[in-house]
Amino acid sequence: MSVAQSVAKREHSDDLQHSNKRQQTGITAAELEGGLPVVAHLVSLIPGKECTYSIGDKELTTVGRSRSCDITLNEPDISTVHCELHLITMEVDGCRRKLINVIDKSRNGTYINGSRVVKKDSILKNGDRLVFGKSFSFLFKYNTTSDLEGAGESAASATGGNLAVIQSPNANKNDEEVFKKPLFSFTSSQNALKKQARQKPASVFDKYVLGKELGAGHYAIVKDGTNKQTGQAVAIKIFHPQQNDDQKKSKQFREETNILMRIHHPNIVNLLDSYVEPISKSQIQKYLVLEKIVDGELFDRIVKKTSLRQDETKAIFTQILTGLKYLHNQNIIHRDIKPENILLNITRRTSPEQVQLGPWDEGEIDIQVKIADFGLAKFTGEMQFTNTLCGTPSYVAPEVLTKTGYTSKVDMWSAGVILYVCLCGFPPFSEQLGPPSLKEQILQAKFAFYTPYWDNIDDSILHLISHLLVLDAEKRYSVDEVFDHPWLSGGAAQNNVIKDMNRLQLSDTQMPKTYTELSCL
Ligand SMILES: Nc1ncnc2c1ncn2[C@@H]1O[C@H](COP(=O)(O)OP(=O)(O)OP(=O)(O)O)[C@@H](O)[C@H]1O
């Protein structure tokens, strides 16, 4: 047997005991077997057949019925050569990682976590359940020291460059210009970060258990997650697979998520962690671990209620503004404010004595509003982002559509659209209201308040919306100007200062449909 072959040896219970004894001396089993380091282990999950196979640091490890295979599984449903385990080295997220790539060669199939390996290649991750044929079931685990190289370097580079999320006054469509100069000082924490990166599990699956789907968007699905150590419930955003061909982008993702993890505000969904995982030789998948928000989207609340009362809208809008003010003060532009990205945590009444803390519905004590997806739109790539927006741009400011350079005022436009939608249940710009087209309506800031929807709504709100849906971003209200507006700052008397806003009569055939009506179609 060659040195290489001897590495992927079966360690029976007896051998294991022996090897454990040897490991106590600080020497790994693989070093003793053939001088090659162990890269990973396959732990048998078959009751009564407990054993561990070590996969060594060599290009190919074969699994099959043949005695010439590195791992021999002598069962009728196992093919002569059932599958190949290829050792590959991939540069992922600034780290060179040694990974095991499975190529199925069998008749009865190789399965990873219940899915048959059909692709040309599939990279294994810690905790994967690997099944050969009908019943040969194993738990896969990387040897902790072997799969990650250079994590410390990554952290160092993540703290060294242009880290913070400052939007320059002239920020424009170019990605790099949205994320500019450092706002936070990292120097004191550089060593801590390096240490953290070194200690950080290489895979999201090492730290979290993934559960059911919570929601889906254009770029990602979001799943329930649980921190294995603390039991903390989280939401895990899983971006669609991407080609692993742009190391600069991966580095940018890491640097920017490092910054966004330092953003903490009660009205912003907390970013807790981020991971980049290889899934095949050429593809990676990015993961964001987020604070979990349990009561769904503002969008669903609007659909359920057709429209929101003025006092309820004010309470929700104030929280959105508070979150935006914090982001804008940190020089972060959200760029994708819409009711689907406004999430709600509702405190429900549990006893009759509880005092309601806002203008909420019967049975609701309080609602905490959380802005999701902040600063993240750019991770999807500028082109993809704006192209997707062109499909559904109801909330997008004109300068985003024309890509003529934008500032935090783009969020104020979107806030104006949200305010409008909350109160009447349909957006101010839509194909339904055309002609002109939706895009033209936005580019001309052409909107109106339609009767009867807006008849009983205070003129001061119409006035505020009219100062948010303004074509010229410089004249559009900023967060502070909105807080100073009579509808938010003053009482009823001040509201009366603003009078006689126009409502427009439309024929029945032109009348826009509410989200509630559209959702019933
Ligand atoms: N932190 C969270 N807690 C609970 N649910 C969440 C969380 N983040 C997102 N979701 C749910 O998942 C859905 C999709 O998430 P998200 O909007 O971030 O994906 P996306 O692909 O970026 O979407 P978009 O198409 O809007 O850009 C959300 O609309 C929401 O219902």
XYZ file of C-alpha atoms and ligand atoms in Angstrom:
552
model
C 0.000 0.000 0.000
C 1.331 3.410 -0.907
C 1.862 6.080 1.698
C -1.033 8.013 0.197
C -3.370 5.041 0.303
C -2.585 4.344 3.862
C -3.835 7.765 4.915
C -7.480 7.134 4.197
C -7.494 4.195 6.497
C -10.398 2.819 8.347
C -9.987 3.320 12.046
C -12.126 0.743 13.817
C -13.220 1.277 17.367
C -10.096 -0.424 18.633
C -7.885 1.629 16.373
C -9.740 4.744 17.422
C -9.046 4.127 21.042
C -5.439 3.683 20.110
C -5.338 6.791 17.955
C -7.073 8.866 20.638
C -4.343 7.791 23.026
C -1.766 8.886 20.501
C -3.531 12.198 19.927
C -3.162 12.950 23.606
C 0.522 13.214 22.881
C -0.242 15.922 20.315
C 0.439 13.821 17.224
C -2.482 13.246 14.854
C -3.422 9.773 13.669
C -2.640 10.677 10.055
C 0.908 11.690 10.862
C 1.407 8.331 12.428
C -0.216 6.392 9.614
C 1.558 7.774 6.609
C 3.144 11.099 7.357
C 0.370 12.981 5.597
C -1.819 15.399 7.513
C -5.493 14.520 7.887
C -7.793 16.935 6.055
C -11.164 15.524 7.052
C -13.012 12.665 8.677
C -15.990 10.532 7.766
C -17.722 9.317 10.907
C -20.014 6.324 10.404
C -23.601 6.899 11.520
C -24.586 3.264 11.134
C -25.526 1.727 14.492
C -23.217 -1.137 15.337
C -20.680 -0.104 12.703
C -19.081 2.804 14.497
C -15.836 3.811 12.844
C -14.048 6.816 11.430
C -12.224 7.164 8.125
C -9.551 9.814 7.793
C -9.149 11.617 4.497
C -5.559 12.614 3.911
C -3.887 15.585 2.307
C -3.699 14.090 -1.206
C -5.357 14.863 -4.493
C -7.779 11.922 -4.680
C -9.433 9.602 -2.207
C -11.639 6.884 -3.706
C -14.634 5.265 -2.039
C -16.077 1.977 -3.329
C -16.494 -1.788 -3.096
C -13.145 -2.493 -4.740
C -10.322 -3.392 -2.389
C -8.141 -1.001 -4.340
C -10.257 1.968 -3.147
C -8.859 4.086 -0.333
C -12.089 3.571 1.584
C -13.540 0.115 0.985
C -17.253 -0.364 1.674
C -17.980 -3.989 0.967
C -21.749 -3.950 0.435
C -23.829 -4.959 -2.634
C -25.385 -1.478 -3.196
C -21.957 0.159 -3.346
C -20.394 0.470 -6.817
C -16.862 -0.742 -7.510
C -15.701 2.852 -7.442
C -18.652 4.647 -5.872
C -17.362 8.185 -5.624
C -14.218 10.262 -5.689
C -13.257 12.741 -3.013
C -11.009 15.350 -4.588
C -8.908 17.609 -2.440
C -9.008 21.129 -3.863
C -7.544 24.364 -2.661
C -9.765 27.363 -3.212
C -9.288 31.029 -2.486
C -12.505 31.976 -0.721
C -13.051 35.281 1.002
C -9.327 35.993 1.205
C -8.458 32.600 2.695
C -6.895 29.641 0.939
C -9.015 26.716 1.992
C -8.495 23.015 1.528
C -11.843 21.520 0.661
C -13.222 18.153 -0.347
C -15.112 18.010 -3.615
C -17.364 14.995 -4.220
C -17.745 13.469 -7.661
C -20.299 10.688 -7.873
C -19.400 7.640 -9.987
C -22.057 5.232 -8.777
C -25.238 3.531 -9.946
C -27.132 3.910 -6.650
C -26.087 7.447 -5.962
C -24.197 9.550 -3.460
C -26.332 11.840 -1.323
C -25.420 14.978 0.586
C -28.005 15.889 3.221
C -30.661 13.936 1.358
C -29.963 15.394 -2.098
C -28.388 13.200 -4.743
C -25.109 14.546 -6.105
C -26.023 15.269 -9.694
C -23.778 18.195 -10.421
C -20.278 17.672 -11.685
C -18.992 18.660 -8.281
C -20.198 19.429 -4.755
C -18.045 20.762 -1.987
C -18.533 19.221 1.421
C -18.970 21.298 4.520
C -18.748 20.477 8.192
C -21.721 18.547 9.459
C -22.831 17.293 6.037
C -24.486 13.891 6.083
C -22.995 11.847 3.292
C -24.786 8.678 2.185
C -23.337 6.166 -0.273
C -25.856 3.869 -1.930
C -28.893 2.995 0.143
C -27.600 2.996 3.669
C -23.962 3.871 4.156
C -24.394 7.024 6.160
C -21.542 9.247 7.409
C -21.042 12.564 9.109
C -18.419 14.684 7.359
C -16.049 16.896 9.339
C -12.981 18.873 8.337
C -9.952 18.543 10.530
C -10.180 21.932 12.273
C -6.697 23.176 11.490
C -6.503 22.147 7.850
C -9.366 23.793 5.975
C -8.583 27.420 6.680
C -5.434 29.282 5.903
C -4.859 33.004 6.138
C -7.882 34.000 8.221
C -5.717 36.331 10.238
C -4.583 38.018 7.060
C -8.183 38.553 6.032
C -8.973 40.283 9.246
C -5.922 42.440 8.905
C -6.883 43.530 5.430
C -10.449 44.028 6.560
C -9.275 46.571 9.071
C -6.733 48.274 6.929
C -8.539 49.807 3.973
C -11.325 52.222 3.252
C -13.729 50.731 5.655
C -16.549 52.930 6.581
C -19.720 53.621 4.757
C -19.528 57.281 3.988
C -21.412 58.700 1.111
C -19.577 61.617 -0.374
C -21.660 64.650 -1.338
C -20.989 63.729 -4.951
C -21.579 60.026 -4.479
C -22.848 58.496 -7.640
C -23.671 55.202 -9.256
C -20.177 53.877 -8.823
C -20.136 51.314 -5.990
C -16.808 52.384 -4.604
C -18.069 55.909 -4.151
C -20.956 54.897 -1.937
C -18.629 53.281 0.571
C -15.867 55.814 1.271
C -13.760 56.998 4.144
C -13.489 55.357 7.540
C -16.012 56.633 10.012
C -15.034 54.314 12.839
C -11.567 53.874 14.165
C -10.604 50.221 14.093
C -6.947 50.502 15.040
C -7.493 49.698 18.706
C -9.532 46.636 17.874
C -7.421 45.307 15.025
C -5.780 42.631 17.106
C -9.095 41.581 18.577
C -10.519 41.327 15.073
C -7.590 39.269 13.858
C -8.066 36.948 16.800
C -11.806 36.810 16.186
C -11.265 35.944 12.513
C -8.825 33.216 13.456
C -11.306 31.777 15.931
C -14.368 32.282 13.748
C -15.812 29.023 12.436
C -15.073 28.648 8.733
C -18.631 27.678 7.980
C -21.984 29.150 8.956
C -23.099 25.541 9.538
C -20.517 25.132 12.315
C -22.247 27.803 14.353
C -25.901 27.751 13.288
C -28.587 25.196 12.561
C -30.760 26.289 9.658
C -34.539 25.868 9.753
C -37.596 26.820 7.740
C -37.829 29.616 5.192
C -38.920 33.006 6.540
C -39.092 34.903 3.279
C -37.589 35.339 -0.154
C -36.489 38.270 -2.275
C -34.832 38.842 -5.618
C -31.328 37.983 -4.462
C -31.757 35.703 -1.521
C -33.886 33.492 0.619
C -34.057 34.049 4.350
C -34.222 31.095 6.728
C -34.735 30.574 10.403
C -31.494 29.835 12.247
C -30.422 28.860 15.763
C -27.030 29.514 17.314
C -25.828 26.062 18.393
C -24.023 27.404 21.466
C -26.406 30.038 22.798
C -29.746 28.921 21.349
C -30.273 32.465 20.016
C -32.872 32.569 17.224
C -31.574 34.374 14.129
C -32.521 34.909 10.495
C -30.005 33.690 7.913
C -30.036 35.384 4.534
C -28.668 33.056 1.862
C -27.743 34.820 -1.365
C -28.171 32.946 -4.622
C -24.939 31.193 -5.705
C -22.362 33.371 -7.437
C -19.284 32.642 -9.513
C -16.110 32.666 -7.432
C -14.256 34.702 -9.996
C -13.887 38.065 -8.338
C -11.739 38.049 -5.199
C -12.006 41.835 -5.034
C -15.772 41.592 -4.615
C -15.469 38.933 -1.909
C -13.015 41.140 -0.049
C -15.363 44.093 -0.399
C -18.244 41.977 0.938
C -16.186 41.024 3.995
C -15.028 44.569 4.636
C -18.462 46.047 4.296
C -20.195 43.435 6.414
C -17.538 44.088 9.073
C -18.658 47.704 9.093
C -22.339 46.968 8.989
C -21.927 44.642 11.974
C -21.010 47.731 13.985
C -24.295 49.437 13.195
C -26.650 49.125 16.147
C -29.981 50.889 16.442
C -33.394 49.796 17.763
C -34.993 50.569 14.396
C -32.422 48.753 12.281
C -32.154 44.974 11.852
C -28.834 43.990 13.417
C -26.262 42.234 11.247
C -24.600 39.612 13.466
C -22.289 37.662 11.177
C -21.347 37.013 7.579
C -19.906 34.011 5.759
C -18.745 33.101 2.279
C -19.023 29.392 1.549
C -17.738 27.482 -1.460
C -20.401 25.216 -2.947
C -18.559 23.918 -5.997
C -15.207 24.452 -7.684
C -16.408 27.642 -9.289
C -19.296 28.834 -7.135
C -19.668 30.460 -3.742
C -22.623 31.345 -1.582
C -22.770 34.333 0.761
C -24.607 34.215 4.075
C -25.669 37.001 6.395
C -26.742 36.208 9.937
C -29.345 38.752 11.039
C -31.376 39.612 14.090
C -34.645 37.726 13.648
C -37.798 39.812 13.346
C -40.885 37.811 14.051
C -44.027 39.646 12.944
C -43.499 40.039 9.239
C -43.421 42.924 6.832
C -45.161 46.311 6.907
C -46.337 45.309 3.429
C -48.441 42.464 4.871
C -49.958 44.783 7.472
C -51.029 47.206 4.740
C -52.466 44.364 2.631
C -54.330 43.004 5.662
C -55.816 46.377 6.675
C -56.104 47.999 3.180
C -54.673 51.206 4.678
C -53.398 52.391 8.055
C -54.929 55.081 10.306
C -53.137 58.440 10.455
C -52.017 58.009 14.060
C -50.740 54.486 13.376
C -48.961 55.693 10.234
C -47.339 58.512 12.221
C -46.070 56.084 14.891
C -44.625 53.737 12.268
C -43.233 56.525 10.072
C -41.515 58.179 13.056
C -39.630 54.942 13.762
C -38.650 54.564 10.104
C -37.339 58.142 10.153
C -35.450 57.536 13.395
C -33.703 54.557 11.796
C -32.985 56.532 8.631
C -31.611 59.456 10.629
C -29.164 57.083 12.329
C -28.112 55.541 9.000
C -27.741 58.930 7.298
C -25.702 60.229 10.242
C -23.373 57.260 9.687
C -23.356 58.212 6.011
C -25.100 55.037 4.954
C -27.727 55.206 2.240
C -30.250 52.395 2.337
C -31.362 52.713 -1.326
C -34.101 50.087 -1.122
C -36.644 51.406 1.362
C -40.007 49.752 0.681
C -42.704 48.146 2.861
C -41.169 44.673 2.242
C -37.970 45.908 3.903
C -39.756 47.342 6.930
C -40.213 44.539 9.442
C -42.280 44.501 12.627
C -41.901 43.096 16.121
C -45.283 43.218 17.830
C -45.702 42.995 21.607
C -49.106 41.389 22.093
C -51.366 41.858 25.105
C -51.012 39.068 27.620
C -53.140 40.573 30.408
C -56.013 43.136 30.462
C -54.082 45.559 32.755
C -51.291 46.152 30.254
C -51.158 49.736 29.022
C -50.958 50.230 25.288
C -47.811 52.138 24.283
C -49.030 53.547 20.990
C -51.953 53.884 18.583
C -51.964 50.163 17.828
C -54.749 47.675 17.252
C -56.750 45.945 19.933
C -54.538 43.261 21.461
C -51.290 45.003 20.514
C -49.280 46.666 23.268
C -46.441 47.988 21.135
C -44.844 47.697 17.706
C -41.146 48.021 17.063
C -40.317 48.913 13.487
C -37.058 47.588 12.015
C -35.457 48.595 8.741
C -34.025 45.515 7.023
C -31.466 45.187 4.248
C -29.652 48.469 4.978
C -26.548 49.122 2.970
C -26.852 45.671 1.466
C -28.379 46.400 -1.900
C -24.902 47.011 -3.263
C -23.701 43.466 -2.504
C -25.792 42.226 -5.365
C -23.769 44.311 -7.793
C -24.745 47.716 -9.067
C -25.895 46.557 -12.502
C -28.051 43.760 -11.166
C -29.453 46.061 -8.494
C -30.583 48.813 -10.836
C -31.787 46.339 -13.452
C -33.997 44.602 -10.907
C -35.280 47.936 -9.752
C -36.265 48.771 -13.290
C -38.668 45.832 -13.073
C -40.423 47.116 -9.938
C -39.261 50.639 -9.276
C -42.368 51.899 -7.438
C -40.303 53.145 -4.489
C -37.178 54.286 -6.273
C -36.106 57.911 -6.587
C -35.752 59.376 -10.113
C -31.992 59.880 -9.729
C -31.522 56.152 -9.027
C -33.352 55.316 -12.251
C -31.348 57.789 -14.291
C -28.123 56.865 -12.430
C -27.241 60.535 -12.335
C -25.621 60.516 -8.909
C -27.458 60.281 -5.659
C -27.293 61.046 -1.971
C -29.208 60.020 1.150
C -32.153 61.947 -0.327
C -33.018 58.795 -2.334
C -34.210 57.274 0.935
C -36.367 60.344 1.585
C -38.149 59.845 -1.731
C -38.828 56.202 -0.811
C -40.011 57.315 2.637
C -42.494 59.620 0.875
C -43.788 56.673 -1.182
C -44.163 54.561 1.976
C -46.083 57.353 3.709
C -48.399 57.612 0.711
C -48.950 53.829 0.514
C -49.629 53.464 4.262
C -52.465 55.995 4.108
C -54.279 54.980 0.905
C -53.119 51.406 0.277
C -51.697 51.889 -3.229
C -48.483 53.501 -4.502
C -48.338 57.002 -5.993
C -46.604 55.711 -9.120
C -47.792 52.619 -10.958
C -48.532 51.287 -14.425
C -52.192 51.297 -13.391
C -52.124 55.084 -13.189
C -50.564 55.440 -16.630
C -50.086 56.670 -19.171
C -47.384 57.798 -18.897
C -45.449 54.695 -17.909
C -44.455 54.051 -14.309
C -40.879 55.072 -15.069
C -42.020 58.324 -16.722
C -44.320 59.127 -13.790
C -41.303 58.850 -11.473
C -38.992 60.780 -13.770
C -41.553 63.610 -13.850
C -42.542 63.205 -10.155
C -46.079 63.039 -11.495
C -48.461 61.946 -8.766
C -51.724 63.105 -7.166
C -53.956 62.558 -4.161
C -57.111 60.872 -5.395
C -60.574 61.373 -4.058
C -62.192 59.651 -2.128
C -59.046 57.962 -0.654
C -57.424 61.196 0.486
C -60.564 63.186 1.407
C -60.314 62.562 5.159
C -56.569 62.754 5.486
C -55.046 65.906 6.988
C -53.750 68.458 4.521
C -50.507 68.591 6.501
C -49.712 64.988 5.500
C -50.378 65.752 1.840
C -48.101 68.760 2.232
C -45.334 66.612 3.733
C -45.611 63.968 0.999
C -45.473 66.732 -1.614
C -42.138 67.824 -0.117
C -40.742 64.304 -0.245
C -41.774 63.294 -3.762
C -39.772 66.157 -5.237
C -37.747 65.671 -8.408
C -34.916 67.961 -7.350
C -33.140 66.029 -4.568
C -31.710 69.238 -3.126
C -35.189 70.640 -2.570
C -36.504 67.328 -1.210
C -36.872 67.273 2.590
C -34.090 65.660 4.622
C -34.843 63.544 7.725
C -34.418 66.582 9.974
C -36.759 68.688 7.854
C -39.394 65.944 8.084
C -39.045 65.834 11.883
C -39.551 69.634 11.886
C -42.673 69.419 9.722
C -45.924 70.350 11.529
C -47.434 66.868 11.064
C -44.654 65.359 13.160
C -43.501 68.232 15.330
C -46.684 70.081 16.154
C -50.177 69.610 17.504
C -53.492 70.010 15.706
C -53.242 73.807 15.740
C -50.031 73.747 13.761
C -51.481 71.233 11.364
C -54.174 73.754 10.512
C -51.506 76.093 9.157
C -51.419 73.922 6.066
C -54.689 74.001 4.137
C -56.298 73.366 0.794
C -54.150 70.643 -0.699
C -55.645 69.422 -3.973
C -57.431 66.093 -4.352
C -57.959 64.748 -7.838
C -61.115 63.164 -9.156
C -60.563 60.120 -11.358
C -63.104 58.165 -13.355
C -63.968 54.707 -11.996
C -61.995 53.017 -14.786
C -58.829 54.959 -13.888
C -59.140 54.330 -10.156
C -55.991 52.564 -8.853
C -56.375 49.227 -7.103
C -55.130 48.905 -3.530
C -52.540 46.279 -2.597
C -55.363 44.454 -0.814
C -57.472 44.338 -3.987
C -54.468 43.309 -6.085
C -53.568 40.515 -3.650
C -57.097 39.073 -4.076
C -56.831 38.907 -7.879
N -34.091 39.671 9.855
C -35.180 39.066 9.364
N -36.049 38.438 10.186
C -37.158 37.824 9.686
N -37.485 37.793 8.381
C -36.651 38.405 7.516
C -35.462 39.072 7.944
N -34.834 39.599 6.878
C -35.594 39.280 5.820
N -36.697 38.570 6.188
C -37.757 38.071 5.295
O -37.185 37.601 4.079
C -37.664 38.379 2.972
C -36.570 38.537 1.935
O -35.468 39.197 2.512
P -34.700 40.363 1.792
O -35.673 41.444 1.437
O -33.580 40.768 2.648
O -34.199 39.613 0.472
P -33.710 40.292 -0.858
O -33.420 39.219 -1.844
O -32.607 41.262 -0.545
O -35.016 41.074 -1.264
P -35.266 42.215 -2.310
O -35.845 41.535 -3.486
O -36.268 43.052 -1.581
O -33.979 42.926 -2.529
C -38.122 39.701 3.589
O -39.077 40.339 2.794
C -38.671 39.234 4.928
O -39.993 38.727 4.793
